[in-house]
Coordinates of C-alpha atoms and ligand atoms in Angstrom, one line a residue:
X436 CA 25.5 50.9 64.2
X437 CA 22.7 48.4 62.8
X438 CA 21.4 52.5 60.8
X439 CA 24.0 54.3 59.9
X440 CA 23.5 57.9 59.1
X441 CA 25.6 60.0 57.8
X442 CA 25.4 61.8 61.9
X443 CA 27.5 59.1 62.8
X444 CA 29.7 59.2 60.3
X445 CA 30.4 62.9 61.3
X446 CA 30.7 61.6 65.0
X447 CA 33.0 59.0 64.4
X448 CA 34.6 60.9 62.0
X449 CA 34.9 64.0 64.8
X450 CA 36.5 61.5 67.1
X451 CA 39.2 60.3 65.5
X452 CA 40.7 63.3 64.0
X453 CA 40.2 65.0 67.8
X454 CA 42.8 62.4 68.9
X455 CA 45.0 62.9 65.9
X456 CA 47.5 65.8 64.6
X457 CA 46.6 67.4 61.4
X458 CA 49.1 65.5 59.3
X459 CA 46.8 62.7 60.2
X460 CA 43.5 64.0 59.8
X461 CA 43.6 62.4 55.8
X462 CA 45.3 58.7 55.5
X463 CA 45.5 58.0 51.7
X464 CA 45.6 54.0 52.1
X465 CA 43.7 51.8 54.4
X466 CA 44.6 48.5 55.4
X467 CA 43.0 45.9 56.8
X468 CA 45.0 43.5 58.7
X469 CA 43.8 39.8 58.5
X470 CA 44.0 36.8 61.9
X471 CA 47.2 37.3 63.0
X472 CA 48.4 40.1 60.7
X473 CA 47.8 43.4 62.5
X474 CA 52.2 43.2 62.8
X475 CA 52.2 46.1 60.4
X476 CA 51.8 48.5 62.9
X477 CA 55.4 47.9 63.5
X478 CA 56.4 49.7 60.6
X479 CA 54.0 52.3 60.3
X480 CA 56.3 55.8 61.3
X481 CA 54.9 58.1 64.0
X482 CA 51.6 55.5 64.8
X483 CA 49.0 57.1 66.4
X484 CA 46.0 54.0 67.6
X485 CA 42.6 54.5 68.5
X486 CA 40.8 52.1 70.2
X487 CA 37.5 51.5 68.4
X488 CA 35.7 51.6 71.7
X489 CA 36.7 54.9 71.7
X490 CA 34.6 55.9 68.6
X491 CA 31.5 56.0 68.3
X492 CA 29.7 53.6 66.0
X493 CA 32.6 51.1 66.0
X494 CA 32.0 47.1 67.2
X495 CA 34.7 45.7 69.3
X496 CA 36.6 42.4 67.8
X497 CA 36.2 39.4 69.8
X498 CA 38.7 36.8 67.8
X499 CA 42.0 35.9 69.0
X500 CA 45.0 37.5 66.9
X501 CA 42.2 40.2 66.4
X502 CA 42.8 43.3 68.3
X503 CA 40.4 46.5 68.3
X504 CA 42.7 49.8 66.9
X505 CA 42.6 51.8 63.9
X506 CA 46.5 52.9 63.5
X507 CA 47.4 55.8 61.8
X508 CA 50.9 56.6 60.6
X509 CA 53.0 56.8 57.4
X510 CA 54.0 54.3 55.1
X511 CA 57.0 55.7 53.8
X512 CA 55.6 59.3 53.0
X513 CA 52.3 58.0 52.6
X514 CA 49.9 58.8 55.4
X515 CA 47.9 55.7 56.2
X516 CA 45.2 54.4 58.0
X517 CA 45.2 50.7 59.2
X518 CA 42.5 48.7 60.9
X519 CA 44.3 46.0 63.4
X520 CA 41.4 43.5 63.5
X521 CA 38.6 43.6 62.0
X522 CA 34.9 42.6 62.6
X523 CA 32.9 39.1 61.2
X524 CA 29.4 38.4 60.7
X525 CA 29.8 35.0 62.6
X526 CA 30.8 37.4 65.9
X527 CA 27.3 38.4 65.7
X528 CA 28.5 41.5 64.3
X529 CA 25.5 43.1 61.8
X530 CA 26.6 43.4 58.8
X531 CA 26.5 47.0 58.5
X532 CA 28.8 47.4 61.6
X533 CA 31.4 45.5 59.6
X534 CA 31.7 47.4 56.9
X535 CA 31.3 50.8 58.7
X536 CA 35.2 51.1 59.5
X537 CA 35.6 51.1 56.0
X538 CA 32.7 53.9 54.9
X539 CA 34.8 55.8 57.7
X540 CA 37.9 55.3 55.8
X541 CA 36.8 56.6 53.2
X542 CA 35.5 59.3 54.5
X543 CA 38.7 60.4 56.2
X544 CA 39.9 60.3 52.3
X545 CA 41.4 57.0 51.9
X546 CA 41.7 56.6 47.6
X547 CA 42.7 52.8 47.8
X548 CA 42.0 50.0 50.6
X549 CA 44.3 47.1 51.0
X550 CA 42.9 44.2 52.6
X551 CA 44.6 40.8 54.2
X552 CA 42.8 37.9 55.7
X553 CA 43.6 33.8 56.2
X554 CA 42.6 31.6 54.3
X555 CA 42.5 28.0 53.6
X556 CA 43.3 27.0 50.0
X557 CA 41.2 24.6 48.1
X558 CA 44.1 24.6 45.1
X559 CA 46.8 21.5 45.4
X560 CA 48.9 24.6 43.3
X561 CA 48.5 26.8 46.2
X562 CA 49.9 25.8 49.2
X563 CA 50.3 26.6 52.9
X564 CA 52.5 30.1 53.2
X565 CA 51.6 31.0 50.1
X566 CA 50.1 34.8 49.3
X567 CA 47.2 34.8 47.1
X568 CA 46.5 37.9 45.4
X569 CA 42.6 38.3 44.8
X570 CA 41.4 38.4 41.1
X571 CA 37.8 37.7 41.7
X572 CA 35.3 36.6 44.5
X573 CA 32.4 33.7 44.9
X574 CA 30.0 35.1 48.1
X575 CA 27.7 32.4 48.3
X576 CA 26.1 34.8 51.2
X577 CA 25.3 37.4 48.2
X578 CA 23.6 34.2 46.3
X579 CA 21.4 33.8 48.8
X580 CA 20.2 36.6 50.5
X581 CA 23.1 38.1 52.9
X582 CA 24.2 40.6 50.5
X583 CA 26.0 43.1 53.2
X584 CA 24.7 45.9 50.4
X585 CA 20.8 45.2 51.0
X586 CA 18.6 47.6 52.4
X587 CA 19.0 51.4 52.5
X588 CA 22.3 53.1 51.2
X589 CA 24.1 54.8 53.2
X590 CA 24.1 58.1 50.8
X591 CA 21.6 58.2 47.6
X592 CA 25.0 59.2 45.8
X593 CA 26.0 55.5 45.8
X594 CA 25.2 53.1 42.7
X595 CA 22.1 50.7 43.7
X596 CA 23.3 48.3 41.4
X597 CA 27.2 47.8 42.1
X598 CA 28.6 45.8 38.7
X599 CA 32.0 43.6 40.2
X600 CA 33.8 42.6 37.4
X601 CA 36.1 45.1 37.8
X602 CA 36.2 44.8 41.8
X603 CA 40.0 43.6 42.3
X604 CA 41.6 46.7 41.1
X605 CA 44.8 45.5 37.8
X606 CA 46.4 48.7 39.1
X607 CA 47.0 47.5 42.7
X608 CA 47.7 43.6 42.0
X609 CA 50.5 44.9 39.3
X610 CA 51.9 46.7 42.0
X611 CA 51.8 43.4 44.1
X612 CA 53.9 41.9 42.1
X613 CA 56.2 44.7 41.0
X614 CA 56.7 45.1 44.8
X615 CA 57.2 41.0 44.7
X616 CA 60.0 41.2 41.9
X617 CA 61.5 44.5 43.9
X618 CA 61.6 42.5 46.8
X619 CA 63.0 39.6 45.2
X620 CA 60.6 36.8 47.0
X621 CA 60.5 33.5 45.2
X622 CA 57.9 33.0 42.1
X623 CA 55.9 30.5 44.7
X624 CA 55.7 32.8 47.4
X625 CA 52.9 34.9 45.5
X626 CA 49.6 33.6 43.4
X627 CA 46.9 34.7 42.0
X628 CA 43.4 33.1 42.7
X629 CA 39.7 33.5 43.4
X630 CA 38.4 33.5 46.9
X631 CA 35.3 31.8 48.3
X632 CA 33.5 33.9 50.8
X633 CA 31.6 31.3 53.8
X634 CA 29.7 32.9 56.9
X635 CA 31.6 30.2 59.4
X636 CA 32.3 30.1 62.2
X637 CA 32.2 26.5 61.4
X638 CA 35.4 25.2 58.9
X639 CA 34.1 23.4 55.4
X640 CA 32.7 19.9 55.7
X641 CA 34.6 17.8 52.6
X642 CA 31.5 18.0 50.3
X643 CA 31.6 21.7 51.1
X644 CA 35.3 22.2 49.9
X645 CA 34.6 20.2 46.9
X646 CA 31.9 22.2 46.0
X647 CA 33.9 25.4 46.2
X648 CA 36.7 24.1 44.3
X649 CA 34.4 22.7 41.5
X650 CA 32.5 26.5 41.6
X651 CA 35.9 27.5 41.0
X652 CA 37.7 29.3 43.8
X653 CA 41.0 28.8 45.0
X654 CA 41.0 29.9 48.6
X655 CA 38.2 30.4 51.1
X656 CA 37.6 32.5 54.2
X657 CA 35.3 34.1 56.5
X658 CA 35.8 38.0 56.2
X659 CA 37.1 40.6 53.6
X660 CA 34.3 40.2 50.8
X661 CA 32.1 42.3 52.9
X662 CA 34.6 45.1 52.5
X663 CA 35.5 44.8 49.4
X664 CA 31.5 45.6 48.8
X665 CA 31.3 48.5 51.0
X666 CA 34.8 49.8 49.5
X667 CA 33.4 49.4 45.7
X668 CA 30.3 51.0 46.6
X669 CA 32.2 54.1 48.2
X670 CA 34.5 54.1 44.9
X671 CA 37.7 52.8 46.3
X672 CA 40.1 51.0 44.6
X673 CA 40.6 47.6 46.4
X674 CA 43.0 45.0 46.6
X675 CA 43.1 42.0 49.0
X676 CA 45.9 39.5 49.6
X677 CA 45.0 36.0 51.1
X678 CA 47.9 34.1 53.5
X679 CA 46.9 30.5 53.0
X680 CA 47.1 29.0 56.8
X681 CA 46.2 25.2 55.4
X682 CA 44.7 23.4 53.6
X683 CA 41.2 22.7 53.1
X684 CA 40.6 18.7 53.2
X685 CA 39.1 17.3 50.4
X686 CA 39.3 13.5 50.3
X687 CA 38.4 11.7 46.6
X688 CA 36.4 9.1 48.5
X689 CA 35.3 8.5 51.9
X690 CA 36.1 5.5 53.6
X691 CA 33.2 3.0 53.8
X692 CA 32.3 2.1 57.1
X693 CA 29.7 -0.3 55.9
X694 CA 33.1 -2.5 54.5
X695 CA 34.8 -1.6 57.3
X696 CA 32.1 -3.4 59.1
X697 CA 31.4 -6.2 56.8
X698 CA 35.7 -6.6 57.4
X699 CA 35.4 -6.8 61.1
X700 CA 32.4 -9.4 61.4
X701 CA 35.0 -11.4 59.0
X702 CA 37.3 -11.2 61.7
X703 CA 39.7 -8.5 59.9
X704 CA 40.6 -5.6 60.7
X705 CA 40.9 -2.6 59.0
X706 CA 43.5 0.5 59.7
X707 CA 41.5 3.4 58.9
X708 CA 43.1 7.0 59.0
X709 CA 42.1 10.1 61.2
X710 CA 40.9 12.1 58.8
X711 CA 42.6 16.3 59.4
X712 CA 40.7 18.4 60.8
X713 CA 42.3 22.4 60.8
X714 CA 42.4 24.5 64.1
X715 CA 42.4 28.5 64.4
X716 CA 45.8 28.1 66.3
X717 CA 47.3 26.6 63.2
X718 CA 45.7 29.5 61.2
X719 CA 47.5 32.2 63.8
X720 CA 50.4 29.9 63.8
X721 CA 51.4 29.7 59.7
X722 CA 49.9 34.1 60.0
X723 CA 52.6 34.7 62.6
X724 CA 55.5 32.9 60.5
X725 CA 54.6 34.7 57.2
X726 CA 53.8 38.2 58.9
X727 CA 57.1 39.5 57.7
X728 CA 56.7 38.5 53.9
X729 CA 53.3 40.0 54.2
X730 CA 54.1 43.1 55.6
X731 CA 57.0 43.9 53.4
X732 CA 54.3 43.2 50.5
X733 CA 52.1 45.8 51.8
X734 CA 54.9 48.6 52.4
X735 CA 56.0 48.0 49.1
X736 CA 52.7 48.0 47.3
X737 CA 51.9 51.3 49.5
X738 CA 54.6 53.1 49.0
X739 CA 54.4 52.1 44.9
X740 CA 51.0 54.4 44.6
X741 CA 50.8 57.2 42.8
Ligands
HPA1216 N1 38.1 27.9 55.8 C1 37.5 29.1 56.1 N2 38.1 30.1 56.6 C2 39.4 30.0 56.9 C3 40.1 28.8 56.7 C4 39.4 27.7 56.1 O1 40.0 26.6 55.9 N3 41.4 29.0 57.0 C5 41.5 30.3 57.5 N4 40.3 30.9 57.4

């Protein structure tokens, strides 16, 4: 809800361990599963899922390739908690609901979240397929006025002032790529990199990719920064891993139409090419192909936690 109180906590809270047996009742790891990623939920053991209309205080997602069920399960011997889809501002989602799942995480007793999302990469090193594991963030929201931490906490136990330059835990992204090296993917297949956090819905213009790229991040998306906030605030140790689903287009010119013109009323005529534009089934298509790599990655990294 738009005020959360720590009664809803307790009733959300109340409602999900009601539906679940007590070996359940305190997941250790959460997981947030990115567009097209919630295929984890194959290999958690003895899954239990929730509906989120079923508790109280949870949004409904309303994307394609998102759908609306905490699962809870084991990882291994690791009891876990994993949200399949998650919730964006641009659904008209507050930003308090978005990040409520994951104050209820950690009040079930989740220690360390893991979070996946799709992204588009703004790095010609970094291409399509590849897994991006999050150093650092640029949330031009939090730059200018959408912080998702404004207004009153939650609990006067949590720090006003949150520092981030320790957000992306080392702990977690070593395991990332100890579980890479165990799992004997490629060198390519994983990459570290900074990610750009936009409102959408709408996909960067060129100048806006540009811009990005020259403030220094290497992929950029629409979700997961939010929660990484709401995770540092309630003391988790975080980790996010980006699937890059294309590329964002940056051209090094644009082509003149006033020549183009000027060409034509010479009686020439000039070839000019469509520029590519990216579509949200391409995004679900490149999240459905690497799904397995992805959630292999996240086994391994869980079940690597002390
Ligand atoms: N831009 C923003 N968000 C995204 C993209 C993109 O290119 N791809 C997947 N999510």
């Amino acid at each position: 809800g738009a005020e959360t109180t720590a009664t809803s906590f307790a009733a959300s809270i109340e409602a999900i361990r009601s539906k679940l047996p007590e070996s359940l009742h305190h997941p250790q790891v959460g997981i947030i599963c990115g567009s097209g990623l919630s295929g984890l939920v194959d290999v958690i053991k003895d899954v239990q899922k929730i509906h989120y209309s079923e508790i109280p205080d949870f949004s409904t997602s309303t994307v394609p390739g998102h759908k609306s069920e905490l699962a809870f399960g084991f990882l291994g011997t690791v009891p876990v908690v994993a949200m399949l889809g998650r919730f964006h501002p641009y659904e008209g989602h507050g930003l308090s609901s978005v990040v409520y799942p994951v104050r209820v995480m950690a009040r079930l007793g989740v220690k360390n979240m893991i979070i996946t999302n799709a992204a588009g990469s703004l790095n010609p090193q970094i291409p399509v397929g590849t897994i991006v594991v999050i150093q650092d963030h640029l949330a031009l929201p939090n730059l200018t006025g959408m912080n998702p931490l404004l207004g009153p906490q939650v609990s006067k136990d949590l720090p006003r002032f949150l520092p981030l330059s320790d957000a992306y835990s080392t702990t977690l992204r070593r395991l990332a790529f100890l579980a890479a090296h165990r799992l004997q993917l490629d060198d390519s297949a994983l990459a570290e990199g900074v990610y750009a956090w936009v409102s959408g819905p709408t996909y960067e213009t060129p100048a806006e990719g540009r811009f990005l790229r020259k403030a220094g991040a290497d992929v950029v998306g629409m979700s997961t920064v939010p929660e990484v906030l709401a995770a540092r605030e309630e003391g988790l140790n975080v980790m996010v891993l980006s699937l890059v689903t294309n590329f964002v287009v940056i051209p090094d010119s644009y082509p003149s139409i006033r020549e183009e013109v000027k060409a034509e009323l010479a009686g020439l005529k000039i070839l000019r090419a469509e520029p590519e534009v990216v579509s949200h089934e391409e995004v679900l298509l490149i999240g459905k192909e690497k799904a397995k790599v992805m959630r292999e990655l996240v086994q391994a990294v869980v079940t690597s936690i002390e």
